[in-house]
mmCIF file of C-alpha atoms (C1' of nucleotides) in Angstrom:
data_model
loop_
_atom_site.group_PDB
_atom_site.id
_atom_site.type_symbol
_atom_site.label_atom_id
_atom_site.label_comp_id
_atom_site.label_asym_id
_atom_site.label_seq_id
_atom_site.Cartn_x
_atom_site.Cartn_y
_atom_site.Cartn_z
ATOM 1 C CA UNK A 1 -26.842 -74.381 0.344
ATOM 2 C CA UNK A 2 -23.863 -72.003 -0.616
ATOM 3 C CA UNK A 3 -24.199 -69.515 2.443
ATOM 4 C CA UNK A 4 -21.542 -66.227 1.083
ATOM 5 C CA UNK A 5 -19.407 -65.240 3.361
ATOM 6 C CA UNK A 6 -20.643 -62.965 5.572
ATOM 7 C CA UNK A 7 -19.237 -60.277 8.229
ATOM 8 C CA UNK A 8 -20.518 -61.871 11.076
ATOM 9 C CA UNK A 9 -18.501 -65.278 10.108
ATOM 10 C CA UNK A 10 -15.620 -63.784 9.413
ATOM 11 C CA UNK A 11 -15.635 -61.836 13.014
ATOM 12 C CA UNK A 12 -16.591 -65.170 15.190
ATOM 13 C CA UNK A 13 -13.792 -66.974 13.160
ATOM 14 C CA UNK A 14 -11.163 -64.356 14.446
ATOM 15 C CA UNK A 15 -12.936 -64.070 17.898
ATOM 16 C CA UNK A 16 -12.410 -67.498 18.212
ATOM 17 C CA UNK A 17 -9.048 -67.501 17.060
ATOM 18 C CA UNK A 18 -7.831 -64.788 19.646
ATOM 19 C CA UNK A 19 -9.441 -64.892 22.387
ATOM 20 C CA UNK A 20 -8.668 -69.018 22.273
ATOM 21 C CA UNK A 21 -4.892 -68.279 21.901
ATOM 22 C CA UNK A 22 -5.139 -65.579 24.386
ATOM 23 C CA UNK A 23 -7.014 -67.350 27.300
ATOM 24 C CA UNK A 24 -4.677 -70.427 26.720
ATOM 25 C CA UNK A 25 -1.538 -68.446 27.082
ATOM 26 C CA UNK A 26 -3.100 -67.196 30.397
ATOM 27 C CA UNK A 27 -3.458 -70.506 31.671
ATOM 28 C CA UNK A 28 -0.265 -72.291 30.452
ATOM 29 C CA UNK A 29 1.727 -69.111 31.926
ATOM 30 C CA UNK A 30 0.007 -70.245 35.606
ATOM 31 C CA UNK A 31 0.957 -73.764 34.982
ATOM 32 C CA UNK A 32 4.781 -73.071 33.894
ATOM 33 C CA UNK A 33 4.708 -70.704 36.627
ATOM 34 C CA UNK A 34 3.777 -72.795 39.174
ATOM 35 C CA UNK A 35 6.919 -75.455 37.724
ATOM 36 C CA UNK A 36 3.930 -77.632 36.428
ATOM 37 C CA UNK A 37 3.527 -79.391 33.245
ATOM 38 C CA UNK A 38 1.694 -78.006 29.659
ATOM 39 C CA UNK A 39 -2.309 -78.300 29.340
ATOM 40 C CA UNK A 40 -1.770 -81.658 26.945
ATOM 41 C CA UNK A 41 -0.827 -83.744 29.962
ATOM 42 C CA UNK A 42 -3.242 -82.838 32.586
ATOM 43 C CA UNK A 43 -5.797 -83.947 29.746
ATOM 44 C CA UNK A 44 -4.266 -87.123 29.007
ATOM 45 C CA UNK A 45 -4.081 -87.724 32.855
ATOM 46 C CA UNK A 46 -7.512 -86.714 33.362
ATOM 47 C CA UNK A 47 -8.879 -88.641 30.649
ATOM 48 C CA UNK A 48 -6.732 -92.218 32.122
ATOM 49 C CA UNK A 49 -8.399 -91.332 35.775
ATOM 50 C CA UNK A 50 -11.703 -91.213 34.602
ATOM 51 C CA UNK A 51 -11.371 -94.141 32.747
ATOM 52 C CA UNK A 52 -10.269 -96.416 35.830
ATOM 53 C CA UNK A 53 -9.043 -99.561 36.157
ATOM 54 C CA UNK A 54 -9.900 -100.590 32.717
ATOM 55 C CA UNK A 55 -7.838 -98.395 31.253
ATOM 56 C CA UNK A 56 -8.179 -96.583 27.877
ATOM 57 C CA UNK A 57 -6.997 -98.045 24.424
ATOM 58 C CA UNK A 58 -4.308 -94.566 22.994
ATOM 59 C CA UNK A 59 -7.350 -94.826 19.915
ATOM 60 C CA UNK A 60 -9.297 -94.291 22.347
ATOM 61 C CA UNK A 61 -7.444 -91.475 24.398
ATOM 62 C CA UNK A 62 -6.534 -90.292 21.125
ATOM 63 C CA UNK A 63 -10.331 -89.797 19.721
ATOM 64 C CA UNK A 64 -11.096 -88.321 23.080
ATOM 65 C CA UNK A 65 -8.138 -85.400 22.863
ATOM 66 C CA UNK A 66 -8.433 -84.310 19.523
ATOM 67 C CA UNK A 67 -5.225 -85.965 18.989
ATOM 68 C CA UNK A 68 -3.576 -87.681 15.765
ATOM 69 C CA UNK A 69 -2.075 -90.983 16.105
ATOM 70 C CA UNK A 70 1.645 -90.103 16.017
ATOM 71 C CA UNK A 71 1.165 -87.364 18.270
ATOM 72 C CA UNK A 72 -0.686 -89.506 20.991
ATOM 73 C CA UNK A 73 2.388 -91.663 20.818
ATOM 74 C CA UNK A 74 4.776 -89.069 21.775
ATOM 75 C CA UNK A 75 2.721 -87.907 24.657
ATOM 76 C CA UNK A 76 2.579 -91.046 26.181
ATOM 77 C CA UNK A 77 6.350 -91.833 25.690
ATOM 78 C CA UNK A 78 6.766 -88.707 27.861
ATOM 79 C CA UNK A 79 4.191 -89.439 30.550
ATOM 80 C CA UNK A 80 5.466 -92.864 30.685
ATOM 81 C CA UNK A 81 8.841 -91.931 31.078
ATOM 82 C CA UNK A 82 7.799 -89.653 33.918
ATOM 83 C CA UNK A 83 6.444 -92.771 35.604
ATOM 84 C CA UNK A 84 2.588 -91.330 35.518
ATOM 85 C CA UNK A 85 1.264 -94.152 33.168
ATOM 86 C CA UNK A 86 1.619 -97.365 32.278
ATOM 87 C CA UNK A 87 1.587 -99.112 29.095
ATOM 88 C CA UNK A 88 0.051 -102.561 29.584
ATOM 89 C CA UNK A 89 -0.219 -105.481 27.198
ATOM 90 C CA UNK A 90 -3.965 -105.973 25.847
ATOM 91 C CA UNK A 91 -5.273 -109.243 25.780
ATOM 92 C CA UNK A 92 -8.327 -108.612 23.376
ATOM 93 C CA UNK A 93 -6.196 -107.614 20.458
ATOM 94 C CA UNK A 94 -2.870 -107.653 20.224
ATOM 95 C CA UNK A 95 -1.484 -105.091 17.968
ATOM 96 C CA UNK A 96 -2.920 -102.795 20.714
ATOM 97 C CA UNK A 97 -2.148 -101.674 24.469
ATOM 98 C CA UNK A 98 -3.733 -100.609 27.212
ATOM 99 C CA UNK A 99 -2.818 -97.276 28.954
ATOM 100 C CA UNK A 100 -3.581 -96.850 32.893
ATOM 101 C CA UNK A 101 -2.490 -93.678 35.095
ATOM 102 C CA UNK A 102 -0.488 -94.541 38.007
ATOM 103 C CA UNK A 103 -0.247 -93.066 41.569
ATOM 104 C CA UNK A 104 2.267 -90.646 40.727
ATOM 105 C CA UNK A 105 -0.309 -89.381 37.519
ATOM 106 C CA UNK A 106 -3.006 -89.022 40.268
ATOM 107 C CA UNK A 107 -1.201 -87.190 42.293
ATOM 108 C CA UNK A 108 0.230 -84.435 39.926
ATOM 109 C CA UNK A 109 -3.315 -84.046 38.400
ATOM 110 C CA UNK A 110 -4.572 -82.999 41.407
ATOM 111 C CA UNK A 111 -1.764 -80.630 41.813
ATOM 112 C CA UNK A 112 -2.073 -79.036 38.098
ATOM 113 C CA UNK A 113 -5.598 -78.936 38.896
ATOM 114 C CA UNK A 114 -4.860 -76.926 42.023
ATOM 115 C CA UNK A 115 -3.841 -74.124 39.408
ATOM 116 C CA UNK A 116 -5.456 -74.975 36.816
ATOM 117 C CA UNK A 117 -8.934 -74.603 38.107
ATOM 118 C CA UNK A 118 -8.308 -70.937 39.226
ATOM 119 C CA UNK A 119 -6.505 -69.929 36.038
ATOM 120 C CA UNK A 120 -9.617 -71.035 34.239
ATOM 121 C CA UNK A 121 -11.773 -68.746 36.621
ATOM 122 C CA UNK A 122 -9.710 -66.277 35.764
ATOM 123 C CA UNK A 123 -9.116 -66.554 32.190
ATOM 124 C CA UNK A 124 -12.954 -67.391 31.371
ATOM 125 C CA UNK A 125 -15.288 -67.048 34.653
ATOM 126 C CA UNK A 126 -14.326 -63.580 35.716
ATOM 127 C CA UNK A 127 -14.928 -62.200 32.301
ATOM 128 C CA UNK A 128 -18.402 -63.705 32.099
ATOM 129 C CA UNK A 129 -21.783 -63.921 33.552
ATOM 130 C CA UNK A 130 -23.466 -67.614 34.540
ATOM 131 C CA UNK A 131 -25.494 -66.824 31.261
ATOM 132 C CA UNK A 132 -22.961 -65.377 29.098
ATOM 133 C CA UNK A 133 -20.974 -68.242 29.864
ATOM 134 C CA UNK A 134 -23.691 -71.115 29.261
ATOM 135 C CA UNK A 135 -24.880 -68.995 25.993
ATOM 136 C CA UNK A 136 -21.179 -69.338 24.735
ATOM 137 C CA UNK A 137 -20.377 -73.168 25.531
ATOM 138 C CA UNK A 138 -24.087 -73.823 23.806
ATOM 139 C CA UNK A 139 -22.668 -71.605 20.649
ATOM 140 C CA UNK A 140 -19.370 -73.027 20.479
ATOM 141 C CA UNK A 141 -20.911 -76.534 20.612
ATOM 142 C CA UNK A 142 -22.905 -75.845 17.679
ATOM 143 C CA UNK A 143 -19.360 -75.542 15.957
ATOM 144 C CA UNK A 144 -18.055 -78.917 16.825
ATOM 145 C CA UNK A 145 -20.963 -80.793 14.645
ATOM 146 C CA UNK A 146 -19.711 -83.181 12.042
ATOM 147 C CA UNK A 147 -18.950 -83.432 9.167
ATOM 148 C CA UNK B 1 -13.151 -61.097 44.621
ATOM 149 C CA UNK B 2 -12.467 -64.771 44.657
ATOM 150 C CA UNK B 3 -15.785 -66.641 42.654
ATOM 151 C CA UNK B 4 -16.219 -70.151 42.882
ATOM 152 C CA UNK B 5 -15.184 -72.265 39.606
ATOM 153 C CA UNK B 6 -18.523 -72.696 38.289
ATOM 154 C CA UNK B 7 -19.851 -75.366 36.161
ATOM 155 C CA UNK B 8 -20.700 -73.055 33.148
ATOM 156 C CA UNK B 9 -17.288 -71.517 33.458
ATOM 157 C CA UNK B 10 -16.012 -75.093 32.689
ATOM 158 C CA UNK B 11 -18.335 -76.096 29.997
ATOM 159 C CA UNK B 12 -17.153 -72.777 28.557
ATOM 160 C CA UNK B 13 -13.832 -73.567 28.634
ATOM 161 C CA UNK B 14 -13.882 -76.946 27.562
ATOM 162 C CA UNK B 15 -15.882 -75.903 24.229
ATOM 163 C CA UNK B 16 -13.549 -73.056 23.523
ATOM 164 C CA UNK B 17 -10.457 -75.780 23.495
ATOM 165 C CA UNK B 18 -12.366 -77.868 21.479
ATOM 166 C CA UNK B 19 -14.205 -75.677 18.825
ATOM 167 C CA UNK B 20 -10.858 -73.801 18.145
ATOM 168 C CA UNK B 21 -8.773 -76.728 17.822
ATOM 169 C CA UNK B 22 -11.204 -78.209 15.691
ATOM 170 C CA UNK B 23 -12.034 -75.490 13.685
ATOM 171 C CA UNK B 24 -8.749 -74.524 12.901
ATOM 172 C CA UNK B 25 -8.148 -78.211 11.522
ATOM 173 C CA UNK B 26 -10.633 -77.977 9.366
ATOM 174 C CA UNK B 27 -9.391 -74.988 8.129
ATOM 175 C CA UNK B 28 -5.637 -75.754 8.084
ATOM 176 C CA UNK B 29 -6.616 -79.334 6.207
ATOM 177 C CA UNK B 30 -8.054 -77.111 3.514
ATOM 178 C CA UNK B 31 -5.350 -75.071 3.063
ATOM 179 C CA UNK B 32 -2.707 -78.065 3.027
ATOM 180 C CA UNK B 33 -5.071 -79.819 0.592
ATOM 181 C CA UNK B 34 -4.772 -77.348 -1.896
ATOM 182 C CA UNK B 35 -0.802 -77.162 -1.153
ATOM 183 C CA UNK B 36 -0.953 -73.531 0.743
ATOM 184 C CA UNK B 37 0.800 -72.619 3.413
ATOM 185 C CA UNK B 38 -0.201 -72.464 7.332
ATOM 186 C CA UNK B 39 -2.733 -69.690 8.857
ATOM 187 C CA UNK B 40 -0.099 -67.756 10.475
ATOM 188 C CA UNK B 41 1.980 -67.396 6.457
ATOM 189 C CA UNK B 42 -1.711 -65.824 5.967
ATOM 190 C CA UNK B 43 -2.294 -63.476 9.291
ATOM 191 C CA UNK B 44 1.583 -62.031 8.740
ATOM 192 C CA UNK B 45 0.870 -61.324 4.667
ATOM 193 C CA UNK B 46 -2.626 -59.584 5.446
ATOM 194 C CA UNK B 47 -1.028 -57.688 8.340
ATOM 195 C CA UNK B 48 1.952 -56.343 5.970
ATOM 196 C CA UNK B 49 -0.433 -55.987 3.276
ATOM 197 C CA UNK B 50 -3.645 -53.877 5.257
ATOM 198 C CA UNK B 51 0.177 -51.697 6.543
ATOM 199 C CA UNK B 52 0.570 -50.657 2.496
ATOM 200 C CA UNK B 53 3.975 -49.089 1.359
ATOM 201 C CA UNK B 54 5.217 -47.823 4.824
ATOM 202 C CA UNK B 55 5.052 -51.376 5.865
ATOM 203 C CA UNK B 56 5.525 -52.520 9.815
ATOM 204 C CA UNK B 57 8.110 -52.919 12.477
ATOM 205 C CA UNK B 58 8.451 -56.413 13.501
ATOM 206 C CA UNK B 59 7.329 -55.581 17.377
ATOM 207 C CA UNK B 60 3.999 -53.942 15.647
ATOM 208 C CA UNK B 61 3.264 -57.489 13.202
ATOM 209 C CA UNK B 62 3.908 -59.712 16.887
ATOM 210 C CA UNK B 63 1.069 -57.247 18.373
ATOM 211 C CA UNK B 64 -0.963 -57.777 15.462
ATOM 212 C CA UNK B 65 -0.579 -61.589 15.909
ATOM 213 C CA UNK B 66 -0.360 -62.334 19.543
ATOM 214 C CA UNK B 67 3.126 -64.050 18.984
ATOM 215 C CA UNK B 68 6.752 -63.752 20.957
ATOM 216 C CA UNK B 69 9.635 -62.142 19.215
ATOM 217 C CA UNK B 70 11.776 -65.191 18.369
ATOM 218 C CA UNK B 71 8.619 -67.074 16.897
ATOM 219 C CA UNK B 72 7.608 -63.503 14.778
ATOM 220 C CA UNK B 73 11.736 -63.686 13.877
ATOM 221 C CA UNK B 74 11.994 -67.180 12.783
ATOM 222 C CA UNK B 75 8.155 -66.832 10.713
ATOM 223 C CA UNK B 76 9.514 -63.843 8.877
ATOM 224 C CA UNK B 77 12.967 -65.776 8.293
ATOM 225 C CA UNK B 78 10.450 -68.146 6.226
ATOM 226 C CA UNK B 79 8.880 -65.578 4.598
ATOM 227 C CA UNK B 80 11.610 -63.825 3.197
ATOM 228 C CA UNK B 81 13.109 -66.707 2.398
ATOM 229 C CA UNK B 82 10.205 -67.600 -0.178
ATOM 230 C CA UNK B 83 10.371 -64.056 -1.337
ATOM 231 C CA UNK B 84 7.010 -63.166 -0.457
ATOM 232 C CA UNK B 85 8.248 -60.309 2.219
ATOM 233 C CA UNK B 86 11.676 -57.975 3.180
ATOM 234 C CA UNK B 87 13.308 -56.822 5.243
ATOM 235 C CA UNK B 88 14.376 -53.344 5.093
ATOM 236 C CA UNK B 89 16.580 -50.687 7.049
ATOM 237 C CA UNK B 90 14.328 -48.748 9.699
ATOM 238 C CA UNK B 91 15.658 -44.900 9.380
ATOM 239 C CA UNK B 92 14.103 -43.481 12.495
ATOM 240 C CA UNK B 93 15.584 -46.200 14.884
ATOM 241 C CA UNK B 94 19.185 -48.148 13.656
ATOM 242 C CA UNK B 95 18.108 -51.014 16.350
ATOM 243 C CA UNK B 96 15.019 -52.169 14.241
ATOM 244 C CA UNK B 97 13.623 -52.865 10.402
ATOM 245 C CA UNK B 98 10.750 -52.650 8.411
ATOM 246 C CA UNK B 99 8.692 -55.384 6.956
ATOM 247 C CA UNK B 100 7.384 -55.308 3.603
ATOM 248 C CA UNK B 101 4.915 -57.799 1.661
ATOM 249 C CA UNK B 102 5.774 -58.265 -1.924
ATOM 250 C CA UNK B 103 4.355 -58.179 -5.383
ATOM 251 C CA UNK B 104 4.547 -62.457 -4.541
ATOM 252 C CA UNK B 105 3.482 -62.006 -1.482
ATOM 253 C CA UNK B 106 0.302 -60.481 -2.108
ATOM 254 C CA UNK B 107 -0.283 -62.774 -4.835
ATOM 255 C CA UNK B 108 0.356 -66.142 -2.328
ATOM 256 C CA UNK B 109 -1.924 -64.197 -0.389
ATOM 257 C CA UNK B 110 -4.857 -63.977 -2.749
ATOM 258 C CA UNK B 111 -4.723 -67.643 -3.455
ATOM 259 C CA UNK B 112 -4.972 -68.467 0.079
ATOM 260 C CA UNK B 113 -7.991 -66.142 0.510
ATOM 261 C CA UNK B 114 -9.712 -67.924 -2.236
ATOM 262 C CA UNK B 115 -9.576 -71.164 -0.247
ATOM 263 C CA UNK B 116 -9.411 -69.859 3.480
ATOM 264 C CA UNK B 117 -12.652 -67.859 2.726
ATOM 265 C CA UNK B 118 -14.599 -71.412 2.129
ATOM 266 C CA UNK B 119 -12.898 -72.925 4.857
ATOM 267 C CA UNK B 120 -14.265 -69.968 7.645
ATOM 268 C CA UNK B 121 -17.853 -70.841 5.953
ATOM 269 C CA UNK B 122 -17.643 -74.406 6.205
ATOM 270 C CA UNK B 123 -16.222 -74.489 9.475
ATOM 271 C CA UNK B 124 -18.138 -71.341 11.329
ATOM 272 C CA UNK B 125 -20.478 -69.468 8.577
ATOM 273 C CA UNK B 126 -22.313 -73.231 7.792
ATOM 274 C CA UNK B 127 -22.840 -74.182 11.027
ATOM 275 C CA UNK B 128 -24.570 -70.950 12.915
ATOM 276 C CA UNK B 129 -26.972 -68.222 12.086
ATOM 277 C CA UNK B 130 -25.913 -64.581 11.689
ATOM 278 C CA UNK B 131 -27.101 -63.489 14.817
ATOM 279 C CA UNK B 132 -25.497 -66.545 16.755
ATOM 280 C CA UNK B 133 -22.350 -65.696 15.315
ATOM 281 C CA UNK B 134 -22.642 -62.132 15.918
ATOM 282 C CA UNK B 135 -23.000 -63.138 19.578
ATOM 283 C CA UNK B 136 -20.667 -65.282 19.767
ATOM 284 C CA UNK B 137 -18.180 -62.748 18.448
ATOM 285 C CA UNK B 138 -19.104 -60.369 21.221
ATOM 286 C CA UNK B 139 -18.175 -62.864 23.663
ATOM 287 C CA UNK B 140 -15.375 -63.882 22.843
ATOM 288 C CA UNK B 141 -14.486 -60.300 22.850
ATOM 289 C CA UNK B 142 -15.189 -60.565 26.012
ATOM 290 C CA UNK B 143 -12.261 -62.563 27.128
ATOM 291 C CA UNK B 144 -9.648 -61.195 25.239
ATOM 292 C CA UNK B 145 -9.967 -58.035 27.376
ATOM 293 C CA UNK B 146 -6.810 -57.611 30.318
ATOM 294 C CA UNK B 147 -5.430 -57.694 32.273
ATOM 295 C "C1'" DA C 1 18.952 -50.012 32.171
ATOM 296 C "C1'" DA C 2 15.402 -50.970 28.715
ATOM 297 C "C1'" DA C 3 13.637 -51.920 23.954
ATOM 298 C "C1'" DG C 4 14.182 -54.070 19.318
ATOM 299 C "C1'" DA C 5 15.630 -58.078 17.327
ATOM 300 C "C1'" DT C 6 18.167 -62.469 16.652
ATOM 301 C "C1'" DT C 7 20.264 -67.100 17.753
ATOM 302 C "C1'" DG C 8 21.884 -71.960 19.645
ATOM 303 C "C1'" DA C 9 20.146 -75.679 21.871
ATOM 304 C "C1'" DG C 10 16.463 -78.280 23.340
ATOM 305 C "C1'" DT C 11 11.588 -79.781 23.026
ATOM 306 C "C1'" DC C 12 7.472 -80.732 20.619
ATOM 307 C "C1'" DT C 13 4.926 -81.496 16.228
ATOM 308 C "C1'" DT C 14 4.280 -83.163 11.584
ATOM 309 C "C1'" DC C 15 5.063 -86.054 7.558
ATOM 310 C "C1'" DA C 16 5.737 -90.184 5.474
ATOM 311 C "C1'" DA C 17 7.190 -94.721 5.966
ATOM 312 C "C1'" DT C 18 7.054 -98.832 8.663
ATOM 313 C "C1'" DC C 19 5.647 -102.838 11.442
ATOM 314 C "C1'" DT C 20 2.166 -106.043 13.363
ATOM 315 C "C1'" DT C 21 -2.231 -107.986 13.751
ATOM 316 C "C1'" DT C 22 -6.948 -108.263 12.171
ATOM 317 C "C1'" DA D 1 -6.503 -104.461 2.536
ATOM 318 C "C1'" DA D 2 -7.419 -101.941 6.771
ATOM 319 C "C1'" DA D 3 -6.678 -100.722 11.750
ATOM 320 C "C1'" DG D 4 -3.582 -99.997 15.799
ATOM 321 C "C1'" DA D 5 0.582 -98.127 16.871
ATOM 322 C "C1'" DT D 6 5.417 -96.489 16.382
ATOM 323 C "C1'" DT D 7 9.583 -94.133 14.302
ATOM 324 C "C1'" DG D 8 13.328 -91.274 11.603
ATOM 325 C "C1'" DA D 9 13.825 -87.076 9.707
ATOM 326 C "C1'" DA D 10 12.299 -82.545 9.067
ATOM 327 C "C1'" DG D 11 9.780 -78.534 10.531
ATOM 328 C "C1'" DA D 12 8.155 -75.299 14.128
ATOM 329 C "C1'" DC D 13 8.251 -73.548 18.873
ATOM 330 C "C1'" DT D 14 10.387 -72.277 23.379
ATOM 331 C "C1'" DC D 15 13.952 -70.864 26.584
ATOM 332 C "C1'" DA D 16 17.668 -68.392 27.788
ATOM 333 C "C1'" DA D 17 21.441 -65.857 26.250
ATOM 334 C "C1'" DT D 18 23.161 -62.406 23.168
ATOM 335 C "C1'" DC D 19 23.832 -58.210 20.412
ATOM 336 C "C1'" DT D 20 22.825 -53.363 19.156
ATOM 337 C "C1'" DT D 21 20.828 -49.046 19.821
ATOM 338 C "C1'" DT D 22 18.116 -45.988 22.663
#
DNA sequence: AAAGATTGAGTCTTCAATCTTT
DNA sequence: AAAGATTGAAGACTCAATCTTT
């Protein structure tokens, strides 16, 4: 099935581009505003709480963030040397580690979220209806299917 | 007006983050497969080209592209550097320049079309009907709109 | 003073190569 | 050989300061 390029296509694919840039510049400008960190680490953080004492394998964190292997790396050597995770030995297999969030991650994800929460209210839920904005997530969904 | 963070409003904003980032990969993996260079090369040659012979100011491309004025300076270093744009005195105002796309430029440019163009259908045109992508389009006009 | 544009230094990202364990 | 993870060097981005012209 060789679809042609249509119109339509080609105005969702710069939609998404700008108005993704756009609303993500609005939200990192609350965060740096409010002397907090960038978008990256409140998902890594958020990610490590949900995932609990266990802990998360970085494949795992990295699968989960959209995030290649190197770049995982570097993320964590930051959060770790802000003392908000921990890199833990892993028994099961041991090229690998385990990653955990500590106290000090807990506590300045709840204070990003603080800002972060209203940012995204403003950036996304104040432009759109209950609707519009279930239509959309449904829509942009559809665009994450593999391959 | 202060709305509650909604549910939807999340979902929203969590699929925008996602589809974007994962979209553009796509694309960009296309593009570096076939040994192009990144979107933005691409945005900044259309711009210059769409401006014809009178070409643009810098401040009028960073408009165009939603970027800040020492990342438009530094992409446009690159750019003339390969030869595919100049930089030229600005006669109505000594301060500034104009920025003109050439003969290689528009050529790079073609060649990146003929790749980018299958990369939008694979990665938005494949994946949705016309009319979803029409409305998706519209909403994400939605957002982009200030303040 | 404000607008157009650039720059040095620092941070983050990407590429390719590497190391260890499976 | 393949998977998990890291690293040096190079590329791109960001911040704050600077320079010129309006």
């Amino acid at each position: 099935m060789t679809k042609r390029l249509d119109d339509a296509t080609v105005e969702a694919w710069k939609a998404l581009l700008r108005a993704q840039r756009l609303a993500v510049a609005r939200v990192e400008a609350r965060l740096k505003a409010a002397k907090l960190p960038q978008l990256s680490w409140y998902d890594a953080l958020w990610e490590l709480e949900k995932a609990g004492e266990s802990g998360l394998r970085p494949f795992e964190l990295e699968r989960a963030m959209l995030l290649e292997q190197y770049n995982l790396s570097r993320l964590v050597d930051r959060l770790e040397k802000d003392g908000l995770v921990g890199r833990h030995a892993c028994s099961e297999d041991r090229r690998g580690q385990v990653l955990k969030i500590n106290p000090a991650g807990r506590e300045l994800r709840r204070r990003m979220w603080a800002i972060y929460s209203g940012a995204i209210d403003e950036a996304v839920g104040s432009r759109l209806t209950n609707t519009e904005a279930r239509t959309l997530a449904a829509l942009l969904k559809k665009l994450e299917q593999g391959p």
